[in-house]
PDB file of C-alpha atoms in Angstrom:
ATOM      1  CA  MET A 714      -5.939 -37.095  10.533  1.00 45.00           C
ATOM      2  CA  ASP A 715      -5.446 -33.380  11.247  1.00 61.00           C
ATOM      3  CA  ARG A 716      -8.172 -31.044  10.106  1.00 72.00           C
ATOM      4  CA  GLU A 717      -7.431 -28.930   7.032  1.00 80.00           C
ATOM      5  CA  LEU A 718      -7.102 -25.171   7.510  1.00 87.00           C
ATOM      6  CA  ASN A 719      -8.529 -23.258   4.558  1.00 90.00           C
ATOM      7  CA  TYR A 720      -8.119 -19.536   3.888  1.00 92.00           C
ATOM      8  CA  ILE A 721     -10.854 -18.800   1.365  1.00 93.00           C
ATOM      9  CA  ILE A 722     -10.208 -15.545  -0.482  1.00 93.00           C
ATOM     10  CA  PRO A 723     -13.485 -13.675  -1.165  1.00 93.00           C
ATOM     11  CA  PRO A 724     -14.849 -13.192  -4.711  1.00 95.00           C
ATOM     12  CA  ILE A 725     -14.185  -9.434  -4.768  1.00 96.00           C
ATOM     13  CA  CYS A 726     -10.701  -8.382  -3.640  1.00 96.00           C
ATOM     14  CA  THR A 727     -10.614  -4.630  -4.138  1.00 97.00           C
ATOM     15  CA  ILE A 728     -10.010  -1.543  -2.019  1.00 97.00           C
ATOM     16  CA  GLN A 729     -13.749  -1.267  -1.385  1.00 95.00           C
ATOM     17  CA  ARG A 730     -13.806  -4.785   0.150  1.00 96.00           C
ATOM     18  CA  ILE A 731     -10.521  -4.610   2.018  1.00 96.00           C
ATOM     19  CA  LYS A 732     -12.082  -4.931   5.484  1.00 96.00           C
ATOM     20  CA  GLN A 733     -13.619  -8.274   4.545  1.00 95.00           C
ATOM     21  CA  TYR A 734     -10.205  -9.487   3.414  1.00 95.00           C
ATOM     22  CA  LEU A 735      -8.489  -8.271   6.614  1.00 96.00           C
ATOM     23  CA  ASP A 736     -11.044 -10.157   8.712  1.00 94.00           C
ATOM     24  CA  ILE A 737     -10.042 -13.368   6.907  1.00 92.00           C
ATOM     25  CA  VAL A 738      -6.252 -13.010   7.144  1.00 92.00           C
ATOM     26  CA  SER A 739      -5.836 -11.321  10.543  1.00 92.00           C
ATOM     27  CA  PRO A 740      -5.692 -14.675  12.460  1.00 89.00           C
ATOM     28  CA  ILE A 741      -2.284 -15.459  10.902  1.00 87.00           C
ATOM     29  CA  LEU A 742      -0.705 -13.035  13.344  1.00 79.00           C
ATOM     30  CA  GLY A 743       0.285 -15.238  16.232  1.00 81.00           C
ATOM     31  CA  LEU A 744       1.044 -18.250  14.031  1.00 91.00           C
ATOM     32  CA  GLU A 745       4.714 -17.350  13.512  1.00 92.00           C
ATOM     33  CA  HIS A 746       6.984 -20.449  13.489  1.00 93.00           C
ATOM     34  CA  LYS A 747       4.013 -22.777  14.114  1.00 93.00           C
ATOM     35  CA  GLN A 748       4.513 -24.609  10.785  1.00 94.00           C
ATOM     36  CA  ILE A 749       0.900 -25.703  10.676  1.00 94.00           C
ATOM     37  CA  GLU A 750       0.243 -28.523   8.230  1.00 93.00           C
ATOM     38  CA  HIS A 751      -2.650 -29.174   5.808  1.00 92.00           C
ATOM     39  CA  VAL A 752      -3.162 -25.492   4.925  1.00 94.00           C
ATOM     40  CA  LYS A 753      -4.818 -24.369   1.706  1.00 93.00           C
ATOM     41  CA  VAL A 754      -5.025 -20.830   0.322  1.00 92.00           C
ATOM     42  CA  ASP A 755      -8.190 -21.061  -1.746  1.00 94.00           C
ATOM     43  CA  THR A 756      -8.742 -18.439  -4.446  1.00 94.00           C
ATOM     44  CA  HIS A 757     -11.203 -20.377  -6.612  1.00 93.00           C
ATOM     45  CA  LEU A 758     -14.022 -17.920  -5.815  1.00 95.00           C
ATOM     46  CA  VAL A 759     -12.104 -14.839  -6.986  1.00 95.00           C
ATOM     47  CA  GLU A 760     -13.990 -12.880  -9.634  1.00 95.00           C
ATOM     48  CA  ARG A 761     -12.307  -9.489  -9.492  1.00 95.00           C
ATOM     49  CA  MET A 762      -9.134  -7.984  -8.023  1.00 96.00           C
ATOM     50  CA  ASP A 763      -7.478  -4.576  -8.179  1.00 96.00           C
ATOM     51  CA  ILE A 764      -3.922  -3.614  -7.242  1.00 96.00           C
ATOM     52  CA  VAL A 765      -4.858  -3.669  -3.550  1.00 97.00           C
ATOM     53  CA  GLY A 766      -6.221  -7.213  -3.693  1.00 96.00           C
ATOM     54  CA  VAL A 767      -3.227  -8.509  -5.649  1.00 96.00           C
ATOM     55  CA  LEU A 768      -0.699  -6.892  -3.311  1.00 96.00           C
ATOM     56  CA  LEU A 769      -2.380  -8.008  -0.093  1.00 96.00           C
ATOM     57  CA  ILE A 770      -2.770 -11.613  -1.229  1.00 95.00           C
ATOM     58  CA  TYR A 771       0.907 -11.580  -2.127  1.00 94.00           C
ATOM     59  CA  LYS A 772       1.845 -10.078   1.264  1.00 94.00           C
ATOM     60  CA  PHE A 773      -0.225 -12.742   3.037  1.00 93.00           C
ATOM     61  CA  VAL A 774       1.665 -15.525   1.256  1.00 93.00           C
ATOM     62  CA  GLU A 775       5.024 -13.828   1.736  1.00 91.00           C
ATOM     63  CA  TYR A 776       4.442 -13.201   5.461  1.00 92.00           C
ATOM     64  CA  THR A 777       3.268 -16.737   6.209  1.00 92.00           C
ATOM     65  CA  SER A 778       6.210 -18.169   4.273  1.00 91.00           C
ATOM     66  CA  LYS A 779       8.970 -16.030   5.761  1.00 89.00           C
ATOM     67  CA  LYS A 780       7.508 -16.352   9.270  1.00 91.00           C
ATOM     68  CA  ALA A 781       7.121 -20.152   8.901  1.00 92.00           C
ATOM     69  CA  CYS A 782       3.430 -20.057   9.808  1.00 94.00           C
ATOM     70  CA  PHE A 783       2.559 -23.041   7.585  1.00 94.00           C
ATOM     71  CA  LYS A 784       4.325 -26.173   6.420  1.00 92.00           C
ATOM     72  CA  SER A 785       4.029 -26.954   2.699  1.00 91.00           C
ATOM     73  CA  PRO A 786       0.800 -25.001   2.082  1.00 93.00           C
ATOM     74  CA  GLU A 787      -1.158 -25.455  -1.148  1.00 92.00           C
ATOM     75  CA  MET A 788      -2.860 -22.891  -3.332  1.00 92.00           C
ATOM     76  CA  ILE A 789      -6.101 -23.431  -5.211  1.00 92.00           C
ATOM     77  CA  GLY A 790      -6.591 -20.879  -7.983  1.00 87.00           C
ATOM     78  CA  ASN A 791      -8.782 -19.973 -10.899  1.00 92.00           C
ATOM     79  CA  LYS A 792      -8.242 -18.154 -14.200  1.00 94.00           C
ATOM     80  CA  ASN A 793      -9.328 -14.761 -12.826  1.00 94.00           C
ATOM     81  CA  PHE A 794      -6.814 -14.951 -10.005  1.00 95.00           C
ATOM     82  CA  LEU A 795      -4.019 -16.175 -12.278  1.00 94.00           C
ATOM     83  CA  TYR A 796      -4.756 -13.507 -14.888  1.00 94.00           C
ATOM     84  CA  GLU A 797      -4.505 -10.593 -12.439  1.00 94.00           C
ATOM     85  CA  MET A 798      -1.403 -11.978 -10.741  1.00 94.00           C
ATOM     86  CA  GLN A 799       0.331 -12.351 -14.099  1.00 93.00           C
ATOM     87  CA  ARG A 800      -0.851  -8.976 -15.392  1.00 92.00           C
ATOM     88  CA  LEU A 801       0.667  -7.141 -12.424  1.00 93.00           C
ATOM     89  CA  GLY A 802       3.865  -9.201 -12.458  1.00 92.00           C
ATOM     90  CA  PHE A 803       3.325 -11.084  -9.190  1.00 94.00           C
ATOM     91  CA  TRP A 804       2.630 -14.662 -10.287  1.00 93.00           C
ATOM     92  CA  GLU A 805       6.200 -15.967 -10.539  1.00 90.00           C
ATOM     93  CA  LEU A 806       7.122 -14.310  -7.262  1.00 91.00           C
ATOM     94  CA  LEU A 807       4.038 -15.656  -5.491  1.00 92.00           C
ATOM     95  CA  ASN A 808       4.514 -19.164  -6.843  1.00 89.00           C
ATOM     96  CA  SER A 809       8.142 -19.254  -5.678  1.00 90.00           C
ATOM     97  CA  PHE A 810       6.981 -19.345  -2.051  1.00 89.00           C
ATOM     98  CA  PHE A 811       4.875 -22.453  -2.662  1.00 88.00           C
ATOM     99  CA  LEU A 812       7.769 -24.121  -4.512  1.00 87.00           C
ATOM    100  CA  ASN A 813      10.306 -23.155  -1.822  1.00 85.00           C
ATOM    101  CA  LEU A 814      12.386 -21.260  -4.371  1.00 85.00           C
ATOM    102  CA  PRO A 815      14.174 -17.911  -3.969  1.00 82.00           C
ATOM    103  CA  GLY A 816      11.929 -15.008  -4.874  1.00 78.00           C
ATOM    104  CA  ASN A 817      12.543 -13.564  -8.339  1.00 77.00           C
ATOM    105  CA  TYR A 818      11.795  -9.875  -7.987  1.00 84.00           C
ATOM    106  CA  ALA A 819      12.798  -9.213 -11.598  1.00 82.00           C
ATOM    107  CA  SER A 820       9.151  -9.806 -12.536  1.00 83.00           C
ATOM    108  CA  LEU A 821       8.237  -6.564 -10.724  1.00 88.00           C
ATOM    109  CA  LYS A 822       8.856  -4.121 -13.556  1.00 88.00           C
ATOM    110  CA  TYR A 823       7.222  -1.271 -15.429  1.00 91.00           C
ATOM    111  CA  GLN A 824       4.912  -2.295 -18.244  1.00 91.00           C
ATOM    112  CA  LEU A 825       2.053  -1.009 -20.372  1.00 92.00           C
ATOM    113  CA  PHE A 826      -1.154  -3.008 -20.568  1.00 87.00           C
ATOM    114  CA  GLU A 827      -4.126  -1.786 -22.614  1.00 85.00           C
ATOM    115  CA  ASN A 828      -3.007   1.867 -22.299  1.00 86.00           C
ATOM    116  CA  VAL A 829      -2.576   1.603 -18.524  1.00 91.00           C
ATOM    117  CA  PHE A 830       0.899   1.670 -17.010  1.00 93.00           C
ATOM    118  CA  ILE A 831       1.717  -0.755 -14.198  1.00 92.00           C
ATOM    119  CA  ALA A 832       4.680  -0.030 -11.944  1.00 91.00           C
ATOM    120  CA  PRO A 833       5.381  -2.447  -9.065  1.00 91.00           C
ATOM    121  CA  VAL A 834       8.573  -1.994  -7.054  1.00 87.00           C
ATOM    122  CA  ARG A 835      10.288  -3.569  -4.046  1.00 87.00           C
ATOM    123  CA  LEU A 836      11.350  -0.740  -1.740  1.00 83.00           C
ATOM    124  CA  ASN A 837      13.727  -2.450   0.676  1.00 75.00           C
ATOM    125  CA  GLU A 838      16.883  -2.318  -1.404  1.00 65.00           C
ATOM    126  CA  MET A 839      16.292   1.120  -2.954  1.00 68.00           C
ATOM    127  CA  SER A 840      17.040   4.536  -1.517  1.00 64.00           C
ATOM    128  CA  LEU A 841      14.412   7.250  -1.184  1.00 62.00           C
ATOM    129  CA  VAL A 842      15.732   8.889  -4.365  1.00 64.00           C
ATOM    130  CA  GLU A 843      16.068   5.673  -6.370  1.00 69.00           C
ATOM    131  CA  VAL A 844      12.444   4.536  -6.034  1.00 66.00           C
ATOM    132  CA  PRO A 845      10.708   7.368  -7.926  1.00 61.00           C
ATOM    133  CA  ASN A 846      13.710   7.749 -10.261  1.00 69.00           C
ATOM    134  CA  ASN A 847      13.348   4.078 -11.205  1.00 75.00           C
ATOM    135  CA  TYR A 848      10.231   4.893 -13.227  1.00 80.00           C
ATOM    136  CA  ILE A 849      10.602   8.620 -13.978  1.00 83.00           C
ATOM    137  CA  PRO A 850      11.580   8.228 -17.671  1.00 87.00           C
ATOM    138  CA  ASP A 851       8.778   5.740 -18.399  1.00 90.00           C
ATOM    139  CA  ILE A 852       6.072   7.756 -16.642  1.00 89.00           C
ATOM    140  CA  GLN A 853       7.287  11.010 -18.201  1.00 90.00           C
ATOM    141  CA  ASP A 854       7.002   9.386 -21.604  1.00 92.00           C
ATOM    142  CA  TYR A 855       3.510   8.199 -20.729  1.00 93.00           C
ATOM    143  CA  TYR A 856       2.036  11.515 -19.502  1.00 92.00           C
ATOM    144  CA  GLN A 857       4.215  14.016 -21.400  1.00 88.00           C
ATOM    145  CA  ASP A 858       3.089  17.025 -19.385  1.00 89.00           C
ATOM    146  CA  THR A 859       4.941  18.642 -16.503  1.00 89.00           C
ATOM    147  CA  GLU A 860       2.017  19.179 -14.145  1.00 91.00           C
ATOM    148  CA  THR A 861       0.758  15.585 -14.199  1.00 94.00           C
ATOM    149  CA  CYS A 862       4.255  14.142 -13.850  1.00 91.00           C
ATOM    150  CA  SER A 863       4.977  16.431 -10.904  1.00 89.00           C
ATOM    151  CA  VAL A 864       1.831  15.332  -9.071  1.00 92.00           C
ATOM    152  CA  VAL A 865       2.411  11.632  -9.757  1.00 92.00           C
ATOM    153  CA  PHE A 866       6.064  11.727  -8.669  1.00 90.00           C
ATOM    154  CA  SER A 867       5.256  13.771  -5.564  1.00 89.00           C
ATOM    155  CA  VAL A 868       2.683  11.208  -4.415  1.00 92.00           C
ATOM    156  CA  LEU A 869       5.152   8.376  -5.038  1.00 89.00           C
ATOM    157  CA  ALA A 870       7.950  10.196  -3.205  1.00 86.00           C
ATOM    158  CA  GLU A 871       5.836  11.027  -0.172  1.00 87.00           C
ATOM    159  CA  ILE A 872       4.472   7.485   0.199  1.00 90.00           C
ATOM    160  CA  VAL A 873       7.941   5.986  -0.162  1.00 86.00           C
ATOM    161  CA  SER A 874       9.307   8.499   2.353  1.00 82.00           C
ATOM    162  CA  ASN A 875       6.581   7.570   4.834  1.00 80.00           C
ATOM    163  CA  PHE A 876       7.339   3.852   4.631  1.00 82.00           C
ATOM    164  CA  LYS A 877      11.092   4.403   4.701  1.00 74.00           C
ATOM    165  CA  GLU A 878      10.813   6.496   7.873  1.00 70.00           C
ATOM    166  CA  HIS A 879       8.257   4.438   9.806  1.00 64.00           C
ATOM    167  CA  SER A 880       8.700   0.804   8.806  1.00 63.00           C
ATOM    168  CA  ASN A 881      11.147  -1.720  10.175  1.00 62.00           C
ATOM    169  CA  ASP A 882      10.039  -4.617   8.015  1.00 55.00           C
ATOM    170  CA  GLU A 883      11.812  -7.969   7.954  1.00 57.00           C
ATOM    171  CA  THR A 884       9.717  -8.924   4.940  1.00 60.00           C
ATOM    172  CA  ASP A 885       9.456  -6.733   1.840  1.00 78.00           C
ATOM    173  CA  THR A 886       7.714  -3.414   1.464  1.00 88.00           C
ATOM    174  CA  ILE A 887       6.060  -3.446  -1.957  1.00 91.00           C
ATOM    175  CA  LEU A 888       4.555  -0.518  -3.842  1.00 92.00           C
ATOM    176  CA  VAL A 889       2.295  -0.863  -6.872  1.00 94.00           C
ATOM    177  CA  ALA A 890       1.269   2.115  -8.984  1.00 94.00           C
ATOM    178  CA  THR A 891      -1.051   2.172 -11.988  1.00 95.00           C
ATOM    179  CA  GLY A 892      -2.317   5.013 -14.094  1.00 94.00           C
ATOM    180  CA  ASP A 893      -3.972   6.198 -17.256  1.00 94.00           C
ATOM    181  CA  THR A 894      -4.767   9.645 -18.602  1.00 92.00           C
ATOM    182  CA  ASN A 895      -7.667  10.063 -16.174  1.00 95.00           C
ATOM    183  CA  LYS A 896      -6.459   8.648 -12.855  1.00 95.00           C
ATOM    184  CA  PHE A 897      -3.422   7.597 -10.862  1.00 95.00           C
ATOM    185  CA  ASP A 898      -3.622   4.849  -8.202  1.00 97.00           C
ATOM    186  CA  VAL A 899      -0.927   3.654  -5.828  1.00 96.00           C
ATOM    187  CA  VAL A 900      -0.880   1.168  -2.948  1.00 97.00           C
ATOM    188  CA  CYS A 901       1.974   0.344  -0.592  1.00 95.00           C
ATOM    189  CA  ALA A 902       1.997  -2.328   2.125  1.00 95.00           C
ATOM    190  CA  ASP A 903       4.414  -3.702   4.676  1.00 92.00           C
ATOM    191  CA  THR A 904       4.284  -5.989   7.693  1.00 90.00           C
ATOM    192  CA  GLY A 905       6.608  -3.907   9.836  1.00 86.00           C
ATOM    193  CA  ILE A 906       6.079  -1.788  12.935  1.00 86.00           C
ATOM    194  CA  GLY A 907       2.796  -0.160  11.900  1.00 89.00           C
ATOM    195  CA  MET A 908       1.854   3.487  11.856  1.00 89.00           C
ATOM    196  CA  VAL A 909      -0.079   3.339  15.127  1.00 89.00           C
ATOM    197  CA  THR A 910       2.921   2.020  17.056  1.00 89.00           C
ATOM    198  CA  SER A 911       5.332   4.313  15.228  1.00 85.00           C
ATOM    199  CA  LEU A 912       3.341   7.415  16.171  1.00 84.00           C
ATOM    200  CA  ALA A 913       2.651   6.337  19.776  1.00 76.00           C
ATOM    201  CA  PRO A 914       5.582   8.382  21.207  1.00 73.00           C
ATOM    202  CA  VAL A 915       4.122  11.547  19.668  1.00 72.00           C
ATOM    203  CA  PHE A 916       1.077  11.323  21.944  1.00 66.00           C
ATOM    204  CA  LYS A 917       2.629   9.810  25.087  1.00 62.00           C
ATOM    205  CA  ASN A 918       3.041  13.231  26.693  1.00 60.00           C
ATOM    206  CA  SER A 919      -0.707  13.816  26.554  1.00 60.00           C
ATOM    207  CA  PRO A 920      -2.109  11.080  28.822  1.00 56.00           C
ATOM    208  CA  SER A 921      -5.305  13.066  29.376  1.00 53.00           C
ATOM    209  CA  LEU A 922      -6.233  12.611  25.707  1.00 62.00           C
ATOM    210  CA  ARG A 923      -8.131   9.449  24.893  1.00 73.00           C
ATOM    211  CA  ILE A 924      -6.754   8.757  21.445  1.00 83.00           C
ATOM    212  CA  ARG A 925      -7.989   5.650  19.693  1.00 90.00           C
ATOM    213  CA  ASN A 926      -5.946   3.874  17.047  1.00 92.00           C
ATOM    214  CA  TYR A 927      -8.106   5.151  14.217  1.00 94.00           C
ATOM    215  CA  ASP A 928      -7.736   8.693  15.568  1.00 92.00           C
ATOM    216  CA  VAL A 929      -3.966   8.232  15.307  1.00 91.00           C
ATOM    217  CA  LEU A 930      -4.343   7.369  11.610  1.00 93.00           C
ATOM    218  CA  GLU A 931      -6.463  10.448  11.010  1.00 93.00           C
ATOM    219  CA  MET A 932      -3.981  12.654  12.870  1.00 90.00           C
ATOM    220  CA  ALA A 933      -1.183  11.207  10.706  1.00 89.00           C
ATOM    221  CA  THR A 934      -2.742  13.066   7.766  1.00 91.00           C
ATOM    222  CA  MET A 935      -2.517  16.409   9.592  1.00 86.00           C
ATOM    223  CA  GLN A 936       0.269  18.906   9.062  1.00 80.00           C
ATOM    224  CA  GLY A 937       3.256  18.577  11.388  1.00 64.00           C
ATOM    225  CA  ILE A 938       2.480  15.124  12.810  1.00 58.00           C
ATOM    226  CA  THR A 939       5.622  12.982  12.663  1.00 57.00           C
ATOM    227  CA  SER A 940       7.435  10.403  14.763  1.00 50.00           C
ATOM    228  CA  LYS A 941      10.773  11.820  13.572  1.00 52.00           C
ATOM    229  CA  LYS A 942      10.965  15.145  15.389  1.00 50.00           C
ATOM    230  CA  GLY A 943      14.228  16.948  14.842  1.00 45.00           C
ATOM    231  CA  THR A 944      14.838  15.362  11.420  1.00 43.00           C
ATOM    232  CA  ASP A 945      14.065  16.346   7.818  1.00 46.00           C
ATOM    233  CA  HIS A 946      10.842  14.312   8.091  1.00 44.00           C
ATOM    234  CA  MET A 947       8.598  17.199   9.181  1.00 44.00           C
ATOM    235  CA  GLY A 948       5.165  15.633   8.911  1.00 48.00           C
ATOM    236  CA  PHE A 949       4.288  16.959   5.450  1.00 67.00           C
ATOM    237  CA  GLY A 950       3.984  13.644   3.590  1.00 76.00           C
ATOM    238  CA  LEU A 951       0.512  12.283   4.281  1.00 90.00           C
ATOM    239  CA  TRP A 952      -0.830  15.783   4.842  1.00 90.00           C
ATOM    240  CA  LEU A 953       0.460  16.789   1.415  1.00 90.00           C
ATOM    241  CA  ILE A 954      -1.200  13.764  -0.171  1.00 93.00           C
ATOM    242  CA  SER A 955      -4.423  14.486   1.722  1.00 94.00           C
ATOM    243  CA  GLU A 956      -4.418  18.003   0.295  1.00 93.00           C
ATOM    244  CA  PHE A 957      -3.950  16.578  -3.196  1.00 95.00           C
ATOM    245  CA  VAL A 958      -6.915  14.292  -2.504  1.00 96.00           C
ATOM    246  CA  ARG A 959      -8.992  17.239  -1.277  1.00 95.00           C
ATOM    247  CA  ILE A 960      -8.275  19.335  -4.377  1.00 96.00           C
ATOM    248  CA  ALA A 961      -8.829  16.492  -6.844  1.00 96.00           C
ATOM    249  CA  LYS A 962     -11.738  14.853  -4.975  1.00 96.00           C
ATOM    250  CA  GLY A 963      -9.807  11.586  -4.740  1.00 97.00           C
ATOM    251  CA  GLU A 964      -9.327   8.963  -2.035  1.00 97.00           C
ATOM    252  CA  ILE A 965      -6.808   8.037   0.630  1.00 97.00           C
ATOM    253  CA  HIS A 966      -7.127   4.841   2.700  1.00 98.00           C
ATOM    254  CA  ILE A 967      -4.900   3.889   5.643  1.00 97.00           C
ATOM    255  CA  TYR A 968      -5.068   0.541   7.488  1.00 97.00           C
ATOM    256  CA  SER A 969      -2.811  -0.346  10.384  1.00 95.00           C
ATOM    257  CA  GLU A 970      -2.964  -2.530  13.494  1.00 95.00           C
ATOM    258  CA  GLY A 971      -6.713  -3.085  13.577  1.00 96.00           C
ATOM    259  CA  ALA A 972      -7.731   0.455  12.661  1.00 97.00           C
ATOM    260  CA  TYR A 973      -8.615   2.287   9.473  1.00 97.00           C
ATOM    261  CA  TYR A 974      -9.047   5.834   8.198  1.00 97.00           C
ATOM    262  CA  VAL A 975     -10.595   6.686   4.820  1.00 98.00           C
ATOM    263  CA  ASN A 976     -11.083  10.037   3.116  1.00 96.00           C
ATOM    264  CA  GLN A 977     -13.223   9.407   0.053  1.00 95.00           C
ATOM    265  CA  CYS A 978     -14.028  12.579  -1.871  1.00 92.00           C
ATOM    266  CA  GLY A 979     -14.113  14.507   1.415  1.00 91.00           C
ATOM    267  CA  LYS A 980     -16.231  11.955   3.264  1.00 95.00           C
ATOM    268  CA  ILE A 981     -14.355  10.666   6.312  1.00 96.00           C
ATOM    269  CA  LYS A 982     -14.760   7.139   7.654  1.00 97.00           C
ATOM    270  CA  LYS A 983     -12.725   5.636  10.480  1.00 97.00           C
ATOM    271  CA  GLY A 984     -13.033   2.734  12.887  1.00 97.00           C
ATOM    272  CA  THR A 985     -11.788  -0.760  13.681  1.00 97.00           C
ATOM    273  CA  CYS A 986     -11.111  -3.665  11.320  1.00 97.00           C
ATOM    274  CA  GLY A 987      -9.185  -6.916  11.114  1.00 96.00           C
ATOM    275  CA  PHE A 988      -5.632  -6.592  12.429  1.00 95.00           C
ATOM    276  CA  TRP A 989      -2.861  -5.992   9.897  1.00 95.00           C
ATOM    277  CA  GLN A 990       0.687  -6.073  11.213  1.00 89.00           C
ATOM    278  CA  GLY A 991       2.219  -3.039   9.556  1.00 91.00           C
ATOM    279  CA  THR A 992       0.591  -0.424   7.362  1.00 94.00           C
ATOM    280  CA  ILE A 993      -1.382  -0.289   4.111  1.00 96.00           C
ATOM    281  CA  ILE A 994      -1.767   3.025   2.281  1.00 96.00           C
ATOM    282  CA  TYR A 995      -3.828   3.449  -0.882  1.00 98.00           C
ATOM    283  CA  VAL A 996      -4.261   6.677  -2.855  1.00 97.00           C
ATOM    284  CA  SER A 997      -6.502   7.236  -5.862  1.00 97.00           C
ATOM    285  CA  LEU A 998      -6.091  10.600  -7.554  1.00 96.00           C
ATOM    286  CA  PRO A 999      -8.118  11.890 -10.527  1.00 96.00           C
ATOM    287  CA  LEU A1000      -5.768  13.853 -12.781  1.00 96.00           C
ATOM    288  CA  ASN A1001      -8.183  16.409 -14.214  1.00 95.00           C
ATOM    289  CA  LYS A1002      -6.976  18.954 -11.626  1.00 94.00           C
ATOM    290  CA  ALA A1003      -3.243  18.252 -11.885  1.00 93.00           C
ATOM    291  CA  ASN A1004      -2.526  21.854 -12.883  1.00 93.00           C
ATOM    292  CA  GLU A1005      -4.439  23.193  -9.861  1.00 94.00           C
ATOM    293  CA  ILE A1006      -2.550  20.800  -7.563  1.00 93.00           C
ATOM    294  CA  LYS A1007       0.800  21.857  -9.049  1.00 90.00           C
ATOM    295  CA  ILE A1008       0.037  25.561  -8.495  1.00 91.00           C
ATOM    296  CA  TRP A1009      -0.921  24.858  -4.868  1.00 90.00           C
ATOM    297  CA  GLN A1010       2.203  22.731  -4.384  1.00 86.00           C
ATOM    298  CA  ASP A1011       4.496  25.405  -5.823  1.00 85.00           C
ATOM    299  CA  GLY A1012       2.995  27.932  -3.431  1.00 86.00           C
ATOM    300  CA  LEU A1013       3.623  25.578  -0.521  1.00 79.00           C
ATOM    301  CA  ALA A1014       7.239  25.044  -1.556  1.00 71.00           C
ATOM    302  CA  GLU A1015       7.782  28.799  -1.711  1.00 74.00           C
ATOM    303  CA  GLN A1016       6.170  29.279   1.697  1.00 71.00           C
ATOM    304  CA  TYR A1017       8.362  26.598   3.335  1.00 61.00           C
ATOM    305  CA  GLN A1018      11.673  27.151   1.539  1.00 56.00           C
ATOM    306  CA  ASP A1019      13.656  25.935   4.547  1.00 51.00           C
ATOM    307  CA  ILE A1020      11.847  22.582   4.718  1.00 49.00           C
ATOM    308  CA  LYS A1021      12.370  19.735   2.282  1.00 48.00           C
ATOM    309  CA  ILE A1022       9.132  19.009   0.436  1.00 45.00           C
ATOM    310  CA  ASN A1023       9.117  16.407  -2.322  1.00 47.00           C
ATOM    311  CA  CYS A1024       8.314  18.565  -5.322  1.00 41.00           C
ATOM    312  CA  VAL A1025       9.467  17.440  -8.764  1.00 40.00           C
TER     313      VAL A1025
END
């Protein structure tokens, strides 16, 4: 009898434990079309998940299903796992892969839960304009002040723009945003080209520079760095978000192709981690300085009137 292959999801699946999770799931890359039998995705140890944990577990299941890595895998769950998957609207979609049913993306919709809004969205079939517009009325109703809405929509627009420009994903790019009156969080993940590979041509003319993958991710947050020279994508997106993070003392995390870069309240961490095919970006932004961010953003827009910057 063939040996069972178990992927045991750790008890804490949050942004702060993401490297542990990537170490567990990185071996799936290279299993495309293997259709390995006797596979179990075991979540019975899960105690706590945030939007990052929910999205990455979903992406793991989606990737292995669409790439035919496993044959008839099973999932072992517990009430904590089921609760978070249902709360964020992912359970029906996740379960469809195990039942070999078409994915029902209608479950990914805006909702309010205990005074926190939850906004998951599938990016692939929406234009750059449609994605933020999809939730503008609901989020405007939630915050009801111009400065906060402008900051929230600008972060959403810049992240969506980044994934639209850099990814070539055969699976689905999914974004999940949540927020309350104090903080706005958003995570987006794909299994496409990956930011490191996408930006490689930018540095190919400087062979004397020894640029490591995690240096590439850090440089992606600098002004003017883009793989789309000569287009409207002028390298302002992640830099703009990083400036928001700096002003508000928030966080930005980027994971791609075995490297990571984190700016957490001004403290920079970067290095190597488990390989993720594609890119993961997470932003956490306190909203107590939304007015200060909006003033800075308006000044930037006036300074660069000839360049398209996503200001709402």
